[in-house]
Coordinates of C-alpha atoms (C1' of nucleotides) in Angstrom, one line a residue:
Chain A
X1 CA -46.3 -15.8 -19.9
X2 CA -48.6 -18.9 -20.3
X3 CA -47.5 -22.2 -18.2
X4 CA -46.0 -23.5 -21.7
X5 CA -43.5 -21.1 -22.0
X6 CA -42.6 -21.1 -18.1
X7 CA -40.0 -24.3 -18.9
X8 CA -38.7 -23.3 -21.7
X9 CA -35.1 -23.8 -21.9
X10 CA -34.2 -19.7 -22.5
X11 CA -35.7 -18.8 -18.8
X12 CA -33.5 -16.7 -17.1
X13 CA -32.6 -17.8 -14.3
X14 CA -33.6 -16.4 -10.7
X15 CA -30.8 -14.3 -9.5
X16 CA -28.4 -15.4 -7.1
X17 CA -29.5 -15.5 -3.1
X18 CA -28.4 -12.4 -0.9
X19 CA -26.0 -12.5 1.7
X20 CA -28.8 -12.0 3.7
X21 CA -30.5 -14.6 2.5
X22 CA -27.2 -17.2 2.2
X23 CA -26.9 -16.3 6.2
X24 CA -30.4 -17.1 7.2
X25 CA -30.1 -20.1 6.1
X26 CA -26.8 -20.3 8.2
X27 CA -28.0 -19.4 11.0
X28 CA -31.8 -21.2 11.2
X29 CA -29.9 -24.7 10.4
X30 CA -26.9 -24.0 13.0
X31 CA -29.8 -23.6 15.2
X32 CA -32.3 -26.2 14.4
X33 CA -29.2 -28.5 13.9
X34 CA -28.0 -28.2 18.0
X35 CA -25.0 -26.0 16.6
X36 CA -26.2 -23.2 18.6
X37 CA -28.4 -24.4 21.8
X38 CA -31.3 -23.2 23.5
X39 CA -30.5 -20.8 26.0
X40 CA -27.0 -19.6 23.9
X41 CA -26.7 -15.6 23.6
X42 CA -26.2 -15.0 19.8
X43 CA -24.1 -12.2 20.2
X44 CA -24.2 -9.9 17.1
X45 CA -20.5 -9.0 16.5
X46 CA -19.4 -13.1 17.1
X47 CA -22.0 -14.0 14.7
X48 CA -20.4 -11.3 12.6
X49 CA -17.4 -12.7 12.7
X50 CA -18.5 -16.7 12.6
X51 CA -20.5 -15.5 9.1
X52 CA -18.4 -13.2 7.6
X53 CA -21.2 -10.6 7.4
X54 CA -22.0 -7.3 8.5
X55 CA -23.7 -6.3 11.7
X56 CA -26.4 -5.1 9.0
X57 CA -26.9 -8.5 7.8
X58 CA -26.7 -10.4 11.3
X59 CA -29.6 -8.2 12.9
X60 CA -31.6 -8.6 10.2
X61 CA -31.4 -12.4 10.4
X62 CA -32.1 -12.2 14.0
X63 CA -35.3 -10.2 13.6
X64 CA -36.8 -13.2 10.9
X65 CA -35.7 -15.6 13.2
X66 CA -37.3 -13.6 16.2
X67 CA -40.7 -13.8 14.6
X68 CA -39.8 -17.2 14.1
X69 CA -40.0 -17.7 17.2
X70 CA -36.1 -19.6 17.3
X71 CA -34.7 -16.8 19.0
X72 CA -35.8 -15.0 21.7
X73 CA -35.0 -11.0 22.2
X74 CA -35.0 -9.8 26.3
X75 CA -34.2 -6.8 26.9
X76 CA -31.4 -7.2 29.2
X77 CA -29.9 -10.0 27.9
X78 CA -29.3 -9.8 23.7
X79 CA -30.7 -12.8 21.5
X80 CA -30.7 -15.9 22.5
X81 CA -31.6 -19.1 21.0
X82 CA -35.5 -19.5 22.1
X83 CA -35.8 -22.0 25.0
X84 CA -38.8 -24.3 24.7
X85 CA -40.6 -25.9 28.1
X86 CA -42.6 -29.1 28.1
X87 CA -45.6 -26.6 28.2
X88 CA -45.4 -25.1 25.3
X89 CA -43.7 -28.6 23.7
X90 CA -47.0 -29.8 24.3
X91 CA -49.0 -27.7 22.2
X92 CA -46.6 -27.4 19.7
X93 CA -47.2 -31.5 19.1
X94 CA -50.8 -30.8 20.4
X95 CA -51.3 -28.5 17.0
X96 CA -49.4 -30.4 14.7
X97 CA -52.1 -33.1 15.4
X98 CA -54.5 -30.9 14.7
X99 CA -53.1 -29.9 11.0
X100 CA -51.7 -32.9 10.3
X101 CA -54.7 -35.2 11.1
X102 CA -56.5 -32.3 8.9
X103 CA -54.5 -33.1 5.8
X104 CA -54.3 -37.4 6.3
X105 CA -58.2 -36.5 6.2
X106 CA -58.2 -34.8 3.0
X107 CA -55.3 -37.0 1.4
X108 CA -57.6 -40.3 2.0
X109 CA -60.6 -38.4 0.6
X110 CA -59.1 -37.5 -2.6
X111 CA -58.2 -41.1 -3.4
X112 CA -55.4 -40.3 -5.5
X113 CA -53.3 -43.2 -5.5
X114 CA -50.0 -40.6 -6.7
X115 CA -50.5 -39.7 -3.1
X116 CA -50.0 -43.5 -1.8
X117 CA -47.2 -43.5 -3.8
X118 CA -45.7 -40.5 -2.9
X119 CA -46.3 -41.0 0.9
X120 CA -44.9 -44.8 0.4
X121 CA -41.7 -43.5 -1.2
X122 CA -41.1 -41.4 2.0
X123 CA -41.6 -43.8 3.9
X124 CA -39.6 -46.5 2.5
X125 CA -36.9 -44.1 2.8
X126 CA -37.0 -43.7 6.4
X127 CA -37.3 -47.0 7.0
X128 CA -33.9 -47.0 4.9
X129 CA -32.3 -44.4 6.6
X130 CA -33.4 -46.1 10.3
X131 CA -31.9 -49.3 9.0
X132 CA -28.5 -47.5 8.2
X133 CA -28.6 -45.1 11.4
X134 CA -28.9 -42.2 9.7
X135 CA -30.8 -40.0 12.0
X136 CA -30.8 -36.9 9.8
X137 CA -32.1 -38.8 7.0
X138 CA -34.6 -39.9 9.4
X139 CA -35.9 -36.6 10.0
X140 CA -35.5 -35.4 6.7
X141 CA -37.7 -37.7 4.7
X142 CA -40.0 -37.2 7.9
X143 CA -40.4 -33.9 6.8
X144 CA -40.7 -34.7 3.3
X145 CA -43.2 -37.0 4.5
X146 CA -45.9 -34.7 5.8
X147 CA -44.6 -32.0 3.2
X148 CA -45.9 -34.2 0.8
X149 CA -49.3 -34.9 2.6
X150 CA -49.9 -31.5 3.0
X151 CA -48.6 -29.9 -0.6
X152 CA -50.7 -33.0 -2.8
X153 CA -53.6 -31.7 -1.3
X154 CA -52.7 -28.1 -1.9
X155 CA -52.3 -26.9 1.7
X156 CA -49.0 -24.8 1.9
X157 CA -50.2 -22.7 4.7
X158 CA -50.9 -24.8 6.9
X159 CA -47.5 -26.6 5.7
X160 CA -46.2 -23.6 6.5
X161 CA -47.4 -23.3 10.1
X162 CA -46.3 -27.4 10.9
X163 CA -43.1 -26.8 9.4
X164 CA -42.4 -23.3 11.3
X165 CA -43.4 -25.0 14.5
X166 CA -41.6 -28.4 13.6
X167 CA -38.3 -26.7 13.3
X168 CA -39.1 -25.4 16.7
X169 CA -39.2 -28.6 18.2
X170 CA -36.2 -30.2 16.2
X171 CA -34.1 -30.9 18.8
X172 CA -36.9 -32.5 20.7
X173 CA -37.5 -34.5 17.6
X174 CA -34.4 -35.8 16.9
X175 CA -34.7 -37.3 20.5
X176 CA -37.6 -39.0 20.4
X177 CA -36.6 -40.9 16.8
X178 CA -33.5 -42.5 19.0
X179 CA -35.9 -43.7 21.8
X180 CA -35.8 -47.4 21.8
X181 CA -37.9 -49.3 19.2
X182 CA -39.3 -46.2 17.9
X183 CA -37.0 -47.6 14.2
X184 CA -40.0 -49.9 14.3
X185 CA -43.1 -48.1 16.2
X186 CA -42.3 -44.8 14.5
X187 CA -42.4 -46.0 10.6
X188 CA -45.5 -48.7 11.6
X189 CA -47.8 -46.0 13.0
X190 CA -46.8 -43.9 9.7
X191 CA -47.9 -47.2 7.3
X192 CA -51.3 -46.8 9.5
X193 CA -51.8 -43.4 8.1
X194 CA -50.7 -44.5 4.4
X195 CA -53.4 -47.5 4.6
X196 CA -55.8 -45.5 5.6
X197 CA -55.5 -43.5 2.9
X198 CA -54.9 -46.3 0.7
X199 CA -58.3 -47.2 1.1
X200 CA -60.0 -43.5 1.3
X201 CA -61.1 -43.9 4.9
X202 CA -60.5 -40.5 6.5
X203 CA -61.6 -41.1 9.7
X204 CA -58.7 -44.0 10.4
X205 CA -56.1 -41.3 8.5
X206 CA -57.2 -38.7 10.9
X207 CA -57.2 -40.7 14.1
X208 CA -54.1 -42.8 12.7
X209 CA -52.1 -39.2 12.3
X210 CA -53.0 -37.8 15.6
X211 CA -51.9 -41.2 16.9
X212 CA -48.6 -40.8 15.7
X213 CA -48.1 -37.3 17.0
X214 CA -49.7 -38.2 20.5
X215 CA -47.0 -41.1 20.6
X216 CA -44.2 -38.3 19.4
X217 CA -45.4 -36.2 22.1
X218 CA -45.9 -38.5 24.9
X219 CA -41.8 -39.8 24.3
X220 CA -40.7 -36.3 23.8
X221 CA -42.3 -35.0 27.3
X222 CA -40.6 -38.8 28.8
X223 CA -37.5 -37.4 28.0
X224 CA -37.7 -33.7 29.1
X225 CA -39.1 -35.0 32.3
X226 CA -35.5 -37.4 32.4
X227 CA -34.0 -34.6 31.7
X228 CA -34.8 -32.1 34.0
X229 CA -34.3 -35.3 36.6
X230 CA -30.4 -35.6 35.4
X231 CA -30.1 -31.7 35.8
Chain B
X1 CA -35.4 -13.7 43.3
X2 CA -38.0 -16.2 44.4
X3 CA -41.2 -16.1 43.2
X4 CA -42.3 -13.8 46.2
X5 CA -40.1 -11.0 45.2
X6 CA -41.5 -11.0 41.8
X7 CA -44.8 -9.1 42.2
X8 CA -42.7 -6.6 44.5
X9 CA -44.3 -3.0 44.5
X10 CA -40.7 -2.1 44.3
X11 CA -40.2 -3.9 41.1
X12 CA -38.4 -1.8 38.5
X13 CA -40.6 -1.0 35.3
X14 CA -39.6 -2.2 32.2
X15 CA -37.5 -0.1 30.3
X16 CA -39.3 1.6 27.4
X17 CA -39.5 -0.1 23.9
X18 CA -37.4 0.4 21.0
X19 CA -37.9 2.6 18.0
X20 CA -37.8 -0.5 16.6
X21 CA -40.5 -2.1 18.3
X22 CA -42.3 1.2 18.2
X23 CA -42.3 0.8 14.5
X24 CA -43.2 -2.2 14.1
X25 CA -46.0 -2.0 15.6
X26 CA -47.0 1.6 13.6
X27 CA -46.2 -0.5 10.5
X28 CA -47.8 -4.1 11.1
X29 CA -51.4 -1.9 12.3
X30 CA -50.8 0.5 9.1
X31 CA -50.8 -2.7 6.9
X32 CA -53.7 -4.8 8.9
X33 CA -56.1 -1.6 8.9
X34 CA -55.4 -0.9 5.4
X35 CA -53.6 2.0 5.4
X36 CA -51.0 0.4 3.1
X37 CA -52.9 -2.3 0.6
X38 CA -51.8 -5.5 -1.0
X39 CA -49.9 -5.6 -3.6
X40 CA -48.5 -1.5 -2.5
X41 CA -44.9 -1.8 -3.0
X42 CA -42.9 -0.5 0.5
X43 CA -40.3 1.5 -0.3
X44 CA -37.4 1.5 2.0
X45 CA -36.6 5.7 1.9
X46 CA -40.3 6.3 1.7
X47 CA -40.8 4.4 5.2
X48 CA -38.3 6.5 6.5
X49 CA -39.9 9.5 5.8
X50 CA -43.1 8.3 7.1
X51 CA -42.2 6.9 10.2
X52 CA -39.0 9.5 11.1
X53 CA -36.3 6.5 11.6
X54 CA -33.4 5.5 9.6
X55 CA -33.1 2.9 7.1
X56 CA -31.9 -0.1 9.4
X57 CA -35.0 0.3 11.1
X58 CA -37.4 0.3 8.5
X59 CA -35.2 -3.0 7.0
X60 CA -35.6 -5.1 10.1
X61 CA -39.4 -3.7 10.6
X62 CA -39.5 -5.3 7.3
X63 CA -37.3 -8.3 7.7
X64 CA -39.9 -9.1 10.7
X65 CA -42.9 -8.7 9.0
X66 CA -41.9 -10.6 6.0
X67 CA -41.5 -13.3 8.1
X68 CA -45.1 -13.1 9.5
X69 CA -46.4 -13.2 6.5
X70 CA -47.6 -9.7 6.2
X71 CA -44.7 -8.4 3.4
X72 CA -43.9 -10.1 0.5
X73 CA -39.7 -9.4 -0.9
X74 CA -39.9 -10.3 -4.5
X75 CA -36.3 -9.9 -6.3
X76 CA -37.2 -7.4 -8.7
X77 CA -39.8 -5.5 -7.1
X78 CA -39.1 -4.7 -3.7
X79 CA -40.9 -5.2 -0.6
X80 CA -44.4 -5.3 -1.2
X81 CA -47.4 -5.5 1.2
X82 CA -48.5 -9.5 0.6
X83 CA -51.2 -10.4 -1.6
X84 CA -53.5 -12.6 -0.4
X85 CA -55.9 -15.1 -2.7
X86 CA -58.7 -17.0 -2.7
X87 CA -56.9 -20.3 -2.0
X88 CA -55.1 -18.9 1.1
X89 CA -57.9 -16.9 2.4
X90 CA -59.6 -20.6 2.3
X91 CA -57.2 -22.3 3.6
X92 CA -56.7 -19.4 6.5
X93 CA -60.4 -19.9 7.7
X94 CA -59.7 -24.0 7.6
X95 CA -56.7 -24.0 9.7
X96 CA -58.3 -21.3 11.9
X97 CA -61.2 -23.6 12.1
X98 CA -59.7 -26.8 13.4
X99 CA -57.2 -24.7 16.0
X100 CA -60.4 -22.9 16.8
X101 CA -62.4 -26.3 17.0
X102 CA -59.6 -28.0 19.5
X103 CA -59.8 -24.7 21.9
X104 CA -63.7 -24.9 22.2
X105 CA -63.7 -28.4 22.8
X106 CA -60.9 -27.7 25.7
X107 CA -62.8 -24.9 26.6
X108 CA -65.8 -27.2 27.6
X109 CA -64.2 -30.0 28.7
X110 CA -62.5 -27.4 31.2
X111 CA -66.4 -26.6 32.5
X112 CA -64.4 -23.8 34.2
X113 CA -67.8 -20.8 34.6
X114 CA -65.0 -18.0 34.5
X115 CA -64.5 -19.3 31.0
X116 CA -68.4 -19.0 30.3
X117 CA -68.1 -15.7 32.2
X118 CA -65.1 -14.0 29.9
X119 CA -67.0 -15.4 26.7
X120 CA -70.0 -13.4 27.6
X121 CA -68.3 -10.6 28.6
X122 CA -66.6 -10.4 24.8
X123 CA -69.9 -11.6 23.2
X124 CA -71.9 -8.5 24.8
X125 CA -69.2 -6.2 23.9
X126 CA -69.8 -7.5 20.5
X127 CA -73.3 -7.2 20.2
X128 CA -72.8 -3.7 21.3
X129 CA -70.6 -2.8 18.8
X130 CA -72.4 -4.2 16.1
X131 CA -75.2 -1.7 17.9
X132 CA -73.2 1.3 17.8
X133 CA -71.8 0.7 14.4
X134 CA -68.0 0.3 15.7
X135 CA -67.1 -1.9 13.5
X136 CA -63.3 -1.8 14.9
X137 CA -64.7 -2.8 18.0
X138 CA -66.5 -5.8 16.4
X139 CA -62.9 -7.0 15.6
X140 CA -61.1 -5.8 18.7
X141 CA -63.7 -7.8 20.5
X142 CA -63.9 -11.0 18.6
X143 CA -60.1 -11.7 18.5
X144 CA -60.5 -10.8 22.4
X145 CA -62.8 -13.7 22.4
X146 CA -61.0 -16.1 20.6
X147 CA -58.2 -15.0 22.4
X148 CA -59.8 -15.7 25.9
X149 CA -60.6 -19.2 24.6
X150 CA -57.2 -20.0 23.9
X151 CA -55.4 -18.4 26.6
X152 CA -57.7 -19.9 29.6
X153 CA -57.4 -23.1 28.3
X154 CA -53.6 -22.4 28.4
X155 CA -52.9 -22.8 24.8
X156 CA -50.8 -19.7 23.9
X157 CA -49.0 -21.3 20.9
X158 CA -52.1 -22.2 19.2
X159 CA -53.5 -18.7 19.9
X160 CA -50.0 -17.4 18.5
X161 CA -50.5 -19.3 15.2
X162 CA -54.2 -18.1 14.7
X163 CA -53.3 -14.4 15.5
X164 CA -50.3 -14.5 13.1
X165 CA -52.8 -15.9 10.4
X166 CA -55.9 -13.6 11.5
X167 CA -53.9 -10.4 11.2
X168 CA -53.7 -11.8 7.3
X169 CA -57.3 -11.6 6.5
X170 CA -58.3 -8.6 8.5
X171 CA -59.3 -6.8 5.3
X172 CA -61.3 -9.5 4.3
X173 CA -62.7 -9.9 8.0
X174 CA -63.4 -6.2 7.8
X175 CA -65.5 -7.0 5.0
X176 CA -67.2 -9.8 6.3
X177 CA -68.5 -8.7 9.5
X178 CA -70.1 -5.5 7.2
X179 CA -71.9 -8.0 5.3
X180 CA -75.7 -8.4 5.5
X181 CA -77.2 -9.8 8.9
X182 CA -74.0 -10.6 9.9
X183 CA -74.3 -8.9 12.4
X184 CA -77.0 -10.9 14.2
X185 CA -76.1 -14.4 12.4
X186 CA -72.3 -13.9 13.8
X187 CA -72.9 -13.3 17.8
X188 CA -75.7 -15.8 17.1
X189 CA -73.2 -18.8 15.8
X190 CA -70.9 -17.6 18.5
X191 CA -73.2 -17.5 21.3
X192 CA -73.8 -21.6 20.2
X193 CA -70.2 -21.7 21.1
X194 CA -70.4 -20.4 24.3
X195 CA -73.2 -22.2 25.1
X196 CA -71.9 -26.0 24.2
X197 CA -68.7 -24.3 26.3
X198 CA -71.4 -23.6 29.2
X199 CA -72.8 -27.1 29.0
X200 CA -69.8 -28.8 28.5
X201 CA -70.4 -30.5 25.3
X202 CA -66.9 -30.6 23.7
X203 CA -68.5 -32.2 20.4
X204 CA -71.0 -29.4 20.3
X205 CA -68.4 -26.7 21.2
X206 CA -66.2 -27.8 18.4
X207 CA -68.8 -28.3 15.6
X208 CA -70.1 -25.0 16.5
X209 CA -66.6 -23.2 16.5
X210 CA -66.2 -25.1 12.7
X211 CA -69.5 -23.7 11.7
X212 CA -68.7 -20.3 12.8
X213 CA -65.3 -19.9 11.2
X214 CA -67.2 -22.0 7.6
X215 CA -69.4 -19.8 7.4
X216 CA -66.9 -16.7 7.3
X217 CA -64.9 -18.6 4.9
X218 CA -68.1 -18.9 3.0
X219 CA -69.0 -15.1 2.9
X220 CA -65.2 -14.1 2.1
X221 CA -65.5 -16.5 -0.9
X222 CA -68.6 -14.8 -2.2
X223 CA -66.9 -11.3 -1.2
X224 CA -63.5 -12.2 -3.0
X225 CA -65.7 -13.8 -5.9
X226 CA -67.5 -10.5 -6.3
X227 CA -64.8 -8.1 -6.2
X228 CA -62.7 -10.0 -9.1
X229 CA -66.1 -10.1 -10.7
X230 CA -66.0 -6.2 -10.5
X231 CA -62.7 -5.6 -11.9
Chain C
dT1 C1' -12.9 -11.9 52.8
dT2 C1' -16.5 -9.0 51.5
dA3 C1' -18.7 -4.9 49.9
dG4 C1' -18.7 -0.7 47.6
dG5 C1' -16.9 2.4 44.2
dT6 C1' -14.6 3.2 39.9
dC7 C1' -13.0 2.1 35.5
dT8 C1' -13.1 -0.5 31.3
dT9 C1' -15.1 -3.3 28.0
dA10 C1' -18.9 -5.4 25.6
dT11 C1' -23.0 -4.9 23.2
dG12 C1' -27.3 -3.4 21.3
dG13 C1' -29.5 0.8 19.2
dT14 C1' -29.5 3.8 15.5
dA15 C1' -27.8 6.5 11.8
dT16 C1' -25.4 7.3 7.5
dA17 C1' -22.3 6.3 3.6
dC18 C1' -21.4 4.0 -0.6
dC19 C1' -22.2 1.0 -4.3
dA20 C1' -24.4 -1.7 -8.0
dT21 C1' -28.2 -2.4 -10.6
dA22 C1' -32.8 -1.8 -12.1
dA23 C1' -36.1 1.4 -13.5
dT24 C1' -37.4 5.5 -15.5
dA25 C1' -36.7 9.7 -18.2
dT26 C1' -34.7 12.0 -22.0
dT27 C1' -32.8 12.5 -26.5
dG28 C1' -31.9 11.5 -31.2
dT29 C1' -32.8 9.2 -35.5
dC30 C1' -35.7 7.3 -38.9
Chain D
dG1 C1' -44.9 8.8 -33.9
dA2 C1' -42.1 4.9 -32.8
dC3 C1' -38.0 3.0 -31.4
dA4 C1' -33.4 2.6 -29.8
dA5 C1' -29.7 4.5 -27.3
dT6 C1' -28.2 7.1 -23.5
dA7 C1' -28.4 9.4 -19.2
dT8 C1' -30.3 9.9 -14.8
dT9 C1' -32.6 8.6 -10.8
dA10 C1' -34.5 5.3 -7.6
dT11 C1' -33.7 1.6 -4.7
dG12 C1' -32.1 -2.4 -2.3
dG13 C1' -27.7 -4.5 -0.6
dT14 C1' -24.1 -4.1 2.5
dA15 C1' -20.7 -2.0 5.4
dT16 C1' -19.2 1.0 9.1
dA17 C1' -19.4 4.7 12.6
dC18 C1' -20.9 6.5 16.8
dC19 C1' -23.3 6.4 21.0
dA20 C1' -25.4 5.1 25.4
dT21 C1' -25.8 1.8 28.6
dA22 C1' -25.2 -2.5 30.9
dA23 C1' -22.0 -5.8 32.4
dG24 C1' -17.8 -7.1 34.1
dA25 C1' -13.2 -6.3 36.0
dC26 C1' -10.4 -4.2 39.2
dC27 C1' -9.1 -1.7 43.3
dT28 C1' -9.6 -0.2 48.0
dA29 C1' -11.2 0.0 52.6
dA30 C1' -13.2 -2.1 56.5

DNA sequence: TTAGGTCTTATGGTATACCATAATATTGTC
DNA sequence: GACAATATTATGGTATACCATAAGACCTAA
């Protein structure tokens, strides 16, 4: 079927998710959401019973999220929602900048101004969503933010790998976006990267992206070190 | 248990892995050495047989690796061993390369000489393959040098991201180190790496790693461009 | 009160059953 | 021989059963 005929109005539509596929879903947001916390056993019959699933369906989840990398399978102690130490933290914000500084490069390269646009859109939005405290649209268009950066220059795997290790880090995230001033840091270090690739320069979008995620990483590890003080 | 009681002699062993686990493994090698190809459809009862294990095995063997990338569930075909184009191939070798890139440069700002040492070590094991014509050893022993690099320089996530996306293009690896001189040109390019590591030139060390993993991506290209060509 | 032994319960591992639907094979008609 | 209709088989989706073992509760003796 050529790409005319792909939106035609008669398409059948794709079937209906699994209940496999309903509860994934479930389950990776109830995680990446702080509904289930690091640390928690997810206990197969109790996630039975919170989805209304089989035992089928719940270990199956558990073994996507496994290689995930959100839960975490010992041997003498069941699933459990993955923990994550500054260490590792780190390198998660330590490889973002890697990839991410990768695709401001090739955005600002390819001087396509829909990408400006797309990227201002975003980022109008956040600024929106900081201005009416709405922390989840905060993250949200963040994500849509870099989604875009990444996908307009064709780069879904590495998508891919940011957003797999993002979601690791979500709860981190949504810390560091509540850190004082960061409503006004946090959106002005992103307008760096959009300038620079406003104007094609992908040296500045490089440097200007691993800026931002050195910044994220530096408040993040702040307040796991407070943290572990308070415990 | 403090720290000293962990390395007890009297430690008990680990209990033994699952048949799950045992599978997994049986079923992730079958796909990376080829055993099953892209695009081979993985049929639940046939896996069964094969492997001697029920059904809910086989499904979260599968469940696992669709989430590494290695099986693709499409609704109306089944599980299928995942495809792999051009594009991602390319995209593969790029992500690899700046991951890559960022672990060479640690690895000579570290100017740690056990580094150097372990390189060596993988790089002679290499060139000895090559000599002997073991070509599984060529691969055993590069991913054992790329995984020294990551791992001394203590970045296990990154290494867990460029493994995950290795085992993806091992058929096209397997192709590539077969090609033409590659087997002096590759421990050549990697002994540049080693040596920028040795001197600790970061810049060096991280252009050289690029310009190894570039040049793969450049003889995959021609490789993949050939095959189509063929069919 | 503590420690050891015993009993009970919780839980993950694994197998199998049943169903609905898609795919394939077969049959009949033109 | 081609095509449509029908029958059969293959296959993934989902549920449940059973087991072994670990964890926890309880009891008893010192």
């Amino acid at each position: 079927m050529n790409a005319d005929l792909r939106e035609t109005p008669i398409r059948v539509e794709r079937p209906s998710k699994t209940l496999r596929e309903l509860a994934l879903e479930k389950v990776r947001e109830a995680i990446v959401e702080g509904y289930f916390k690091p640390g928690e056993r997810l206990v197969e019959r109790d996630l039975c019973a919170q989805l209304g699933v089989s035992r089928t369906i719940v270990r199956e989840v558990l073994r996507h999220l496994e290689s995930e990398g959100l839960v975490a399978n010992l041997h003498n102690k069941g699933p459990i929602v993955a923990l994550l130490d500054l260490n590792e933290a780190k390198q998660i914000y330590e490889i973002r900048g890697a990839l991410e500084g990768m695709a401001a490069r090739l955005c600002a390269e390819r001087r396509d101004p829909a990408i400006v646009k797309a990227l201002e859109a975003s980022l109008m939005g956040i600024r929106f969503s900081y201005a009416a405290k709405d922390m989840a649209g905060v993250l949200g268009l963040t994500n849509a933010f870099y989604q875009t950066m990444f996908t307009m220059v064709g780069r879904h795997v590495a998508w891919g790998v940011v957003n797999l290790l993002t979601v690791r880090i979500n709860h981190l995230r949504s810390m560091t976006i509540k850190t004082e001033n960061r409503d006004v840091e946090g959106p002005a270090q992103m307008e760096r990267i959009v300038e620079a690739i406003k104007r094609g320069d992908g040296d500045a979008a490089h440097k200007a992206a691993l800026d931002h995620v050195a910044r994220a990483a530096a408040i993040a590890e702040a307040l796991l070190a407070a943290q572990q003080t308070h415990e």
